[in-house]
Short mmCIF file of C-alpha atoms and ligand atoms in Angstrom, two decimals:
data_model
loop_
_atom_site.label_atom_id
_atom_site.label_comp_id
_atom_site.label_asym_id
_atom_site.label_seq_id
_atom_site.Cartn_x
_atom_site.Cartn_y
_atom_site.Cartn_z
CA MET A 1 45.47 191.92 -163.58
CA SER A 2 44.97 188.68 -161.48
CA ALA A 3 47.89 186.57 -160.51
CA THR A 4 46.94 183.88 -163.07
CA GLN A 5 46.94 186.26 -165.99
CA LYS A 6 50.09 186.52 -168.11
CA ALA A 7 51.62 189.80 -168.95
CA LEU A 8 50.73 190.32 -172.51
CA GLY A 9 52.24 192.28 -175.31
CA GLY A 10 54.56 192.21 -178.30
CA GLU A 11 54.51 190.11 -181.44
CA GLY A 12 51.78 187.62 -182.24
CA LEU A 13 48.86 190.02 -181.47
CA ARG A 14 49.46 189.14 -177.75
CA GLY A 15 47.17 191.01 -175.48
CA GLN A 16 45.26 192.77 -178.24
CA SER A 17 41.62 192.24 -178.27
CA ALA A 18 40.57 191.07 -181.77
CA GLY A 19 36.83 190.99 -181.16
CA SER A 20 34.35 189.91 -178.41
CA THR A 21 32.98 186.51 -177.68
CA ALA A 22 30.28 185.09 -175.32
CA LEU A 23 31.65 181.57 -175.61
CA CYS A 24 34.71 181.28 -173.43
CA THR A 25 37.16 182.96 -170.94
CA VAL A 26 40.70 181.85 -170.69
CA GLY A 27 42.75 182.70 -167.51
CA LYS A 28 40.02 184.81 -165.83
CA THR A 29 37.56 183.37 -163.39
CA GLY A 30 37.45 180.15 -161.25
CA THR A 31 40.10 177.73 -162.60
CA GLY A 32 40.63 180.29 -165.47
CA LEU A 33 38.64 178.49 -168.25
CA THR A 34 34.95 178.70 -168.74
CA TYR A 35 32.54 177.75 -171.51
CA ARG A 36 29.58 180.08 -171.63
CA GLY A 37 30.14 180.70 -167.90
CA TYR A 38 30.52 177.13 -166.77
CA ASP A 39 33.88 176.22 -165.15
CA ILE A 40 35.82 173.60 -167.03
CA SER A 41 36.30 171.37 -163.92
CA ASP A 42 32.53 171.23 -163.40
CA LEU A 43 32.04 170.35 -167.05
CA ALA A 44 34.82 167.84 -167.13
CA THR A 45 33.62 166.02 -164.03
CA ASN A 46 29.79 166.22 -164.66
CA ALA A 47 28.98 166.48 -168.23
CA GLU A 48 28.78 164.37 -171.33
CA PHE A 49 30.74 165.75 -174.28
CA GLU A 50 27.53 165.97 -176.36
CA GLU A 51 25.98 168.26 -173.60
CA VAL A 52 28.95 170.54 -173.90
CA ALA A 53 28.75 170.47 -177.74
CA TYR A 54 25.02 171.46 -177.39
CA LEU A 55 25.94 174.24 -174.94
CA LEU A 56 28.59 175.71 -177.28
CA LEU A 57 26.63 175.39 -180.46
CA LYS A 58 23.06 176.13 -179.23
CA GLY A 59 23.77 178.47 -176.33
CA SER A 60 22.45 176.65 -173.35
CA LEU A 61 22.71 173.21 -171.66
CA PRO A 62 20.15 170.78 -173.01
CA THR A 63 17.38 169.23 -171.01
CA LYS A 64 17.30 165.44 -170.74
CA ALA A 65 14.89 165.18 -173.65
CA GLU A 66 16.90 167.70 -175.76
CA LEU A 67 20.17 165.74 -175.00
CA ALA A 68 18.63 162.48 -175.94
CA ALA A 69 17.26 163.85 -179.19
CA TYR A 70 20.60 165.48 -179.98
CA LYS A 71 22.51 162.25 -179.49
CA THR A 72 20.01 160.35 -181.56
CA LYS A 73 20.50 162.88 -184.36
CA LEU A 74 24.25 162.59 -184.24
CA ILE A 75 24.16 158.87 -184.38
CA SER A 76 21.87 158.98 -187.50
CA TYR A 77 24.39 161.23 -189.11
CA ARG A 78 27.27 158.71 -189.10
CA GLY A 79 26.97 157.39 -192.55
CA LEU A 80 29.82 158.34 -194.92
CA PRO A 81 28.84 159.27 -198.49
CA MET A 82 30.27 156.84 -201.11
CA ALA A 83 32.16 159.66 -202.93
CA LEU A 84 33.89 160.58 -199.73
CA LYS A 85 34.93 156.95 -199.13
CA VAL A 86 36.34 156.90 -202.64
CA VAL A 87 38.47 159.97 -201.89
CA LEU A 88 39.71 158.63 -198.55
CA GLU A 89 40.71 155.35 -200.18
CA GLN A 90 43.07 157.28 -202.50
CA ILE A 91 45.00 158.83 -199.61
CA PRO A 92 48.17 156.85 -198.80
CA ALA A 93 48.97 155.19 -195.47
CA ASP A 94 51.91 157.51 -194.85
CA ALA A 95 49.77 160.67 -195.19
CA HIS A 96 49.41 162.66 -191.98
CA PRO A 97 46.03 161.98 -190.43
CA MET A 98 45.58 165.78 -189.92
CA ASP A 99 45.86 166.17 -193.74
CA VAL A 100 43.24 163.40 -194.02
CA MET A 101 40.98 165.42 -191.65
CA ARG A 102 41.49 168.52 -193.73
CA THR A 103 40.75 166.72 -197.10
CA GLY A 104 37.79 164.84 -195.62
CA CYS A 105 36.24 168.15 -194.39
CA SER A 106 36.92 169.93 -197.60
CA MET A 107 35.49 167.03 -199.73
CA LEU A 108 32.35 166.90 -197.58
CA GLY A 109 31.94 170.63 -198.36
CA ASN A 110 31.74 169.70 -202.09
CA LEU A 111 29.26 166.86 -201.54
CA GLU A 112 26.91 168.61 -198.98
CA GLN A 113 27.45 172.33 -199.60
CA GLU A 114 26.17 175.03 -197.26
CA HIS A 115 23.94 176.92 -199.55
CA ASP A 116 22.60 179.33 -196.82
CA PHE A 117 23.62 180.33 -193.32
CA VAL A 118 20.39 178.96 -192.00
CA GLU A 119 21.86 175.50 -192.55
CA GLU A 120 24.87 176.15 -190.30
CA TYR A 121 23.76 174.18 -187.26
CA ASP A 122 22.80 171.16 -189.26
CA LYS A 123 26.18 171.31 -191.24
CA ALA A 124 28.05 171.49 -187.85
CA ASP A 125 26.09 168.52 -186.53
CA ARG A 126 26.90 166.54 -189.50
CA LEU A 127 30.56 167.39 -189.22
CA LEU A 128 30.55 166.53 -185.58
CA ALA A 129 29.06 163.16 -186.27
CA LEU A 130 31.32 162.44 -189.42
CA LEU A 131 34.84 163.57 -188.40
CA PRO A 132 35.50 160.40 -186.35
CA ALA A 133 34.14 158.29 -189.22
CA ILE A 134 36.37 160.17 -191.76
CA ILE A 135 39.61 159.47 -189.89
CA CYS A 136 38.77 155.89 -188.86
CA TYR A 137 37.60 154.89 -192.30
CA TRP A 138 40.91 156.15 -193.83
CA TYR A 139 42.95 154.64 -191.04
CA ARG A 140 41.41 151.15 -191.13
CA TYR A 141 41.38 151.06 -194.90
CA SER A 142 44.95 152.35 -195.44
CA HIS A 143 46.58 150.45 -192.55
CA HIS A 144 44.60 147.24 -192.32
CA GLY A 145 42.90 146.94 -195.72
CA VAL A 146 39.43 146.95 -193.95
CA ARG A 147 36.43 148.95 -195.25
CA ILE A 148 34.65 149.61 -192.01
CA GLU A 149 30.89 150.27 -191.67
CA THR A 150 30.84 153.68 -190.11
CA TYR A 151 27.19 153.60 -188.93
CA CYS A 152 27.35 152.33 -185.29
CA GLU A 153 24.90 152.87 -182.36
CA GLN A 154 27.72 153.51 -179.87
CA ASP A 155 26.14 156.13 -177.61
CA SER A 156 28.95 158.70 -177.26
CA ILE A 157 31.32 160.22 -179.75
CA GLY A 158 34.34 159.27 -177.62
CA GLY A 159 33.19 155.65 -177.49
CA TYR A 160 32.20 155.71 -181.13
CA PHE A 161 35.73 156.79 -182.11
CA LEU A 162 37.39 154.11 -179.90
CA GLU A 163 35.12 151.39 -181.47
CA MET A 164 35.77 152.57 -184.96
CA VAL A 165 39.56 152.79 -184.53
CA THR A 166 40.10 149.47 -182.65
CA GLY A 167 37.16 147.47 -184.07
CA LYS A 168 36.27 146.49 -180.49
CA THR A 169 33.65 147.82 -178.01
CA PRO A 170 35.64 150.19 -175.71
CA SER A 171 35.67 149.65 -171.89
CA GLU A 172 33.69 151.98 -169.63
CA LEU A 173 36.99 153.50 -168.33
CA HIS A 174 38.23 154.36 -171.77
CA ARG A 175 34.86 155.77 -172.77
CA GLN A 176 34.94 158.16 -169.72
CA ALA A 177 38.50 159.18 -170.41
CA MET A 178 37.65 160.06 -173.93
CA ASN A 179 34.57 161.96 -172.70
CA CYS A 180 36.85 164.09 -170.41
CA SER A 181 39.37 164.59 -173.15
CA LEU A 182 36.79 165.81 -175.64
CA ILE A 183 35.35 168.32 -173.15
CA LEU A 184 38.77 169.71 -172.27
CA TYR A 185 39.65 170.32 -175.94
CA ALA A 186 36.24 171.71 -177.09
CA GLU A 187 36.84 175.41 -176.83
CA HIS A 188 39.53 177.98 -176.03
CA GLU A 189 38.63 181.53 -176.97
CA PHE A 190 40.85 183.23 -179.70
CA ASN A 191 43.49 180.52 -180.08
CA ALA A 192 45.26 180.32 -183.45
CA SER A 193 42.86 177.80 -185.04
CA THR A 194 39.78 179.51 -183.93
CA PHE A 195 41.12 182.86 -184.98
CA SER A 196 41.67 181.32 -188.52
CA ALA A 197 38.08 179.99 -188.53
CA ARG A 198 36.87 183.56 -187.51
CA VAL A 199 38.96 185.32 -190.06
CA CYS A 200 37.65 182.96 -192.72
CA ALA A 201 34.06 183.40 -191.43
CA SER A 202 34.39 187.25 -191.61
CA THR A 203 34.56 187.06 -195.40
CA LEU A 204 31.11 185.37 -195.30
CA THR A 205 32.47 182.10 -196.81
CA ASP A 206 30.89 178.67 -196.10
CA LEU A 207 31.39 176.70 -192.87
CA TYR A 208 33.52 173.91 -194.43
CA SER A 209 36.13 176.62 -195.64
CA CYS A 210 36.32 177.86 -192.04
CA ILE A 211 36.86 174.41 -190.47
CA THR A 212 39.34 173.38 -193.13
CA ALA A 213 41.42 176.47 -192.39
CA ALA A 214 41.13 175.75 -188.69
CA ILE A 215 42.32 172.11 -189.17
CA GLY A 216 45.36 173.32 -191.09
CA THR A 217 46.18 175.79 -188.27
CA LEU A 218 45.67 173.29 -185.51
CA ARG A 219 48.03 170.85 -187.15
CA GLY A 220 51.34 172.69 -186.22
CA PRO A 221 53.39 171.55 -183.20
CA LEU A 222 53.08 174.87 -181.51
CA HIS A 223 49.34 174.27 -181.39
CA GLY A 224 47.35 170.98 -181.43
CA GLY A 225 50.19 169.05 -182.99
CA ALA A 226 52.01 169.31 -179.60
CA ASN A 227 50.25 166.21 -178.24
CA GLU A 228 51.75 163.85 -180.84
CA ALA A 229 55.15 165.63 -180.66
CA ALA A 230 55.22 165.19 -176.84
CA MET A 231 54.43 161.42 -177.28
CA ASP A 232 57.35 161.02 -179.72
CA MET A 233 59.60 162.60 -177.19
CA ILE A 234 58.41 160.76 -174.13
CA GLU A 235 58.84 157.39 -175.97
CA CYS A 236 62.49 158.21 -176.66
CA TRP A 237 63.35 157.58 -172.94
CA GLN A 238 63.58 154.42 -170.98
CA THR A 239 63.68 155.83 -167.47
CA PRO A 240 62.93 159.10 -165.60
CA ASP A 241 66.53 159.77 -165.10
CA GLU A 242 67.16 159.41 -168.81
CA ALA A 243 64.25 161.85 -169.47
CA GLU A 244 65.74 164.35 -166.99
CA ALA A 245 69.05 164.28 -168.79
CA GLY A 246 67.27 164.53 -172.23
CA ILE A 247 65.23 167.62 -171.09
CA LEU A 248 68.32 169.32 -169.72
CA ALA A 249 70.12 168.73 -173.07
CA MET A 250 67.19 170.07 -175.01
CA LEU A 251 67.04 173.23 -172.82
CA ALA A 252 70.76 173.78 -173.17
CA LYS A 253 70.34 173.81 -176.92
CA LYS A 254 67.30 176.15 -176.43
CA GLU A 255 64.99 173.67 -178.03
CA LYS A 256 61.19 173.85 -177.25
CA VAL A 257 59.73 171.06 -175.12
CA MET A 258 56.37 170.16 -176.74
CA GLY A 259 53.44 170.23 -174.33
CA PHE A 260 54.89 173.08 -172.13
CA GLY A 261 54.08 176.73 -171.74
CA HIS A 262 51.07 178.66 -173.10
CA ALA A 263 50.39 181.90 -174.85
CA ILE A 264 47.92 183.16 -172.29
CA TYR A 265 48.17 181.16 -169.00
CA ARG A 266 51.10 182.11 -166.80
CA GLU A 267 51.11 179.69 -163.86
CA SER A 268 49.17 176.57 -165.01
CA ASP A 269 46.75 175.34 -167.67
CA PRO A 270 43.59 174.22 -165.76
CA ARG A 271 43.10 171.36 -168.16
CA ASN A 272 46.38 169.71 -167.14
CA VAL A 273 45.32 168.66 -163.70
CA LEU A 274 42.24 166.92 -165.17
CA ILE A 275 43.86 165.03 -167.98
CA LYS A 276 46.90 164.20 -165.76
CA ALA A 277 44.61 162.43 -163.40
CA TRP A 278 43.29 160.33 -166.24
CA SER A 279 46.74 159.61 -167.44
CA GLU A 280 47.66 158.22 -164.06
CA LYS A 281 44.46 156.10 -163.81
CA LEU A 282 45.00 154.72 -167.38
CA ALA A 283 48.68 154.00 -166.68
CA LYS A 284 47.64 151.76 -163.71
CA GLN A 285 45.06 150.05 -165.80
CA ALA A 286 47.54 149.46 -168.70
CA ASN A 287 50.24 148.24 -166.18
CA ASP A 288 52.60 150.92 -167.35
CA ALA A 289 55.63 151.32 -165.02
CA VAL A 290 57.55 153.79 -167.19
CA LEU A 291 55.85 156.41 -169.39
CA TYR A 292 53.73 158.00 -166.73
CA ASP A 293 56.63 158.31 -164.37
CA ILE A 294 58.79 159.73 -167.18
CA SER A 295 56.06 162.37 -167.90
CA VAL A 296 55.87 163.30 -164.21
CA ARG A 297 59.64 163.81 -164.11
CA VAL A 298 59.59 165.89 -167.22
CA GLU A 299 56.98 168.00 -165.69
CA ALA A 300 59.00 168.53 -162.60
CA VAL A 301 62.25 169.37 -164.45
CA MET A 302 60.46 171.92 -166.67
CA LYS A 303 59.01 173.58 -163.61
CA ARG A 304 62.34 173.58 -161.89
CA GLU A 305 64.44 174.69 -164.74
CA LYS A 306 62.13 177.10 -166.71
CA SER A 307 59.16 177.70 -164.45
CA LEU A 308 57.18 176.26 -167.39
CA PHE A 309 54.05 174.16 -166.75
CA ALA A 310 52.47 171.35 -168.77
CA ASN A 311 49.72 172.56 -171.00
CA ALA A 312 46.59 170.56 -172.06
CA ASP A 313 48.58 168.57 -174.69
CA PHE A 314 51.32 167.07 -172.45
CA PHE A 315 49.51 164.44 -170.39
CA HIS A 316 47.01 163.95 -173.20
CA ALA A 317 49.83 162.15 -175.08
CA THR A 318 50.20 159.35 -172.43
CA ALA A 319 46.46 159.20 -171.80
CA TYR A 320 45.70 158.41 -175.44
CA HIS A 321 48.69 156.06 -175.59
CA PHE A 322 47.51 153.95 -172.69
CA MET A 323 44.16 153.59 -174.55
CA GLY A 324 45.97 152.06 -177.51
CA ILE A 325 45.39 155.05 -179.76
CA PRO A 326 48.09 155.38 -182.46
CA THR A 327 50.12 158.67 -181.98
CA ARG A 328 49.38 160.08 -185.34
CA LEU A 329 45.71 160.01 -184.49
CA PHE A 330 46.13 162.26 -181.42
CA THR A 331 45.63 165.62 -183.03
CA PRO A 332 42.64 164.45 -185.13
CA ILE A 333 40.86 163.72 -181.83
CA PHE A 334 41.49 167.36 -180.88
CA VAL A 335 39.72 168.30 -184.28
CA MET A 336 36.77 166.00 -183.45
CA SER A 337 36.25 168.12 -180.24
CA ARG A 338 37.39 171.60 -181.26
CA LEU A 339 34.95 171.51 -184.22
CA THR A 340 32.30 172.55 -181.64
CA GLY A 341 34.30 175.60 -180.53
CA TRP A 342 35.19 176.50 -184.05
CA ALA A 343 31.64 176.28 -185.44
CA ALA A 344 30.27 178.28 -182.42
CA HIS A 345 32.80 180.98 -183.20
CA VAL A 346 31.81 181.02 -186.91
CA PHE A 347 28.14 181.44 -185.90
CA GLU A 348 29.05 184.18 -183.47
CA GLN A 349 31.24 186.00 -186.10
CA ARG A 350 28.53 185.74 -188.76
CA ALA A 351 25.89 187.14 -186.25
CA HIS A 352 27.95 190.29 -185.61
CA ASN A 353 30.23 190.41 -188.71
CA ARG A 354 32.77 192.94 -189.91
CA ILE A 355 35.50 191.64 -192.17
CA ILE A 356 38.69 191.05 -190.13
CA ARG A 357 41.40 193.05 -191.74
CA PRO A 358 44.17 194.45 -189.42
CA SER A 359 46.93 196.68 -190.45
CA ALA A 360 50.66 196.00 -190.60
CA ASP A 361 53.60 198.21 -189.66
CA TYR A 362 55.60 198.54 -193.00
CA ILE A 363 59.28 197.75 -192.55
CA GLY A 364 60.31 197.59 -196.33
CA PRO A 365 62.22 200.08 -198.47
CA GLU A 366 61.08 203.56 -199.10
CA HIS A 367 60.24 204.68 -202.67
CA GLN A 368 62.37 203.09 -205.29
CA ASP A 369 62.62 204.16 -208.95
CA TRP A 370 61.42 201.66 -211.60
CA LEU A 371 64.32 199.90 -213.19
CA PRO A 372 63.75 198.46 -216.77
CA ILE A 373 64.66 194.74 -216.85
CA GLU A 374 67.77 195.28 -219.15
CA GLN A 375 69.35 197.48 -216.55
CA ARG A 376 68.94 195.05 -213.51
CA ARG A 377 71.79 192.89 -212.31
C1 LIG B 1 46.42 173.19 -177.01
C2 LIG B 1 47.46 174.15 -177.27
O1 LIG B 1 47.60 174.53 -178.40
S1 LIG B 1 48.49 174.47 -175.99
C3 LIG B 1 50.02 174.93 -176.85
C4 LIG B 1 50.68 173.68 -177.38
N1 LIG B 1 52.09 173.95 -177.88
C5 LIG B 1 53.17 173.48 -177.29
O2 LIG B 1 53.16 172.71 -176.32
C6 LIG B 1 54.46 173.88 -177.96
C7 LIG B 1 55.48 174.30 -176.91
N2 LIG B 1 55.16 175.64 -176.43
C8 LIG B 1 55.45 176.74 -177.10
O3 LIG B 1 55.99 176.71 -178.08
C9 LIG B 1 54.98 178.14 -176.45
O4 LIG B 1 55.01 177.95 -175.08
C10 LIG B 1 53.61 178.54 -176.94
C11 LIG B 1 53.63 178.55 -178.49
C12 LIG B 1 52.59 177.66 -176.43
C13 LIG B 1 53.32 179.91 -176.36
O5 LIG B 1 54.34 180.82 -176.93
P1 LIG B 1 54.65 182.18 -176.34
O6 LIG B 1 53.42 182.88 -175.86
O7 LIG B 1 55.55 182.93 -177.39
O8 LIG B 1 55.58 181.79 -175.12
P2 LIG B 1 56.16 182.80 -173.98
O9 LIG B 1 56.05 184.19 -174.28
O10 LIG B 1 55.60 182.33 -172.71
O11 LIG B 1 57.70 182.26 -173.91
C14 LIG B 1 58.55 182.75 -173.01
C15 LIG B 1 59.96 182.12 -173.03
O12 LIG B 1 59.77 180.71 -172.73
C16 LIG B 1 60.31 179.91 -173.71
N3 LIG B 1 59.45 178.79 -173.92
C17 LIG B 1 58.03 178.86 -173.98
N4 LIG B 1 57.56 177.60 -174.18
C18 LIG B 1 58.64 176.79 -174.17
C19 LIG B 1 58.71 175.32 -174.21
N5 LIG B 1 57.72 174.60 -174.39
N6 LIG B 1 60.01 174.82 -174.12
C20 LIG B 1 61.11 175.67 -173.97
N7 LIG B 1 61.01 176.96 -173.85
C21 LIG B 1 59.75 177.48 -173.96
C22 LIG B 1 60.30 180.78 -174.95
O13 LIG B 1 61.09 180.34 -175.97
C23 LIG B 1 60.54 182.16 -174.49
O14 LIG B 1 61.92 182.18 -174.18
P3 LIG B 1 62.67 183.54 -174.65
O15 LIG B 1 62.13 184.60 -173.75
O16 LIG B 1 64.18 183.23 -174.40
O17 LIG B 1 62.35 183.73 -176.06
O1 LIG B 2 44.78 179.05 -176.41
C1 LIG B 2 45.66 178.76 -177.05
O2 LIG B 2 46.51 179.53 -177.56
C2 LIG B 2 45.93 177.35 -177.32
C3 LIG B 2 45.13 176.30 -176.60
O3 LIG B 2 45.42 176.07 -175.37
C4 LIG B 2 43.95 175.78 -177.20
O4 LIG B 2 43.65 176.11 -178.32
O5 LIG B 2 43.35 174.96 -176.54
#
């Protein structure tokens, strides 16, 4: 076992192989995270998110012509069906945006059903194009009373999301930060939401069911929901000293600090250094003199007190905040990206399928004699 691998065992299926994948390694070579053999830092610094989506979904990096054609296809898929708009308009403003994503995905599955697995790539592309439109249409309608036009020629998915949510053309800096973020979140082997998607896929159900299950799984604060939970926490403090006192109090009460620790990595999450650099850059551009410094202090205190490191979610919180993205929309961005990993895993599961059905260690009572209802107390 290498130094960067965590000792694995115990509850939560930790350390048990639940299948094989050609998509991703976590905690193994290079910085520890690879997509189809490419190191995450190479991808995050050189690639466009659409290139990474193509790599995950179709199996290899696209040529220039293939990438251009792929992006053109995704742009052409941005129109929301009227029936989906009608459903989104019924969802109240105080709904959680992850619930909106789940409902939006599920409704699309009614309108544009996957009749045959040969349609799987096309259905995944449609979802990739439409998930930002789903959340932004609902958000702008429910919060601002505006029915936005979701067809837009903004070249990248990250830029498209920013334009839809703010109503303004994003700066190049924000477009690049979103591109990096979407690459970092795209895929992560057998994490909880991906495993949900694979379990679903193993019953030979449709793609929308698999993605809906995955969205529901990602929503929790121990998984993707940690980025918004981290933001809520960071915003409670006015200074780094206050943050330090706050963290110490949380640790004393044995509370979990969101955005720290990981089920597989032991020493660091290779995505942290990349998103932290973006958070710092965006803090300067947003003239922030508080939140980035608070985050850095929290990171140092967690290291000192618990030897725990920031995971992918922690500095994503302030990076998104500095771009003006509302906190409740943080985890839906994760969905827009992870859709690529989820769908690629569904395709992989379907290609070599056996229904996923583990066993359990029974800890209930031994044989009990039947008791007629009149005799029970
Ligand atoms: C993109 C992602 O999904 S990344 C994960 C996002 N989730 C979070 O940030 C939520 C906060 N973190 C956690 O809850 C956990 O670290 C998880 C869920 C990510 C991993 O859980 P596990 O694999 O069970 O953690 P692990 O075995 O390393 O825990 C070891 C000890 O550290 C503690 N610990 C782990 N993470 C934290 C944390 N964030 N804050 C405080 N204590 C923690 C555990 O409670 C455990 O203590 P114990 O031995 O006294 O019970
Ligand atoms: O791998 C995990 O358990 C969680 C995670 O970091 C991810 O899904 O990106």
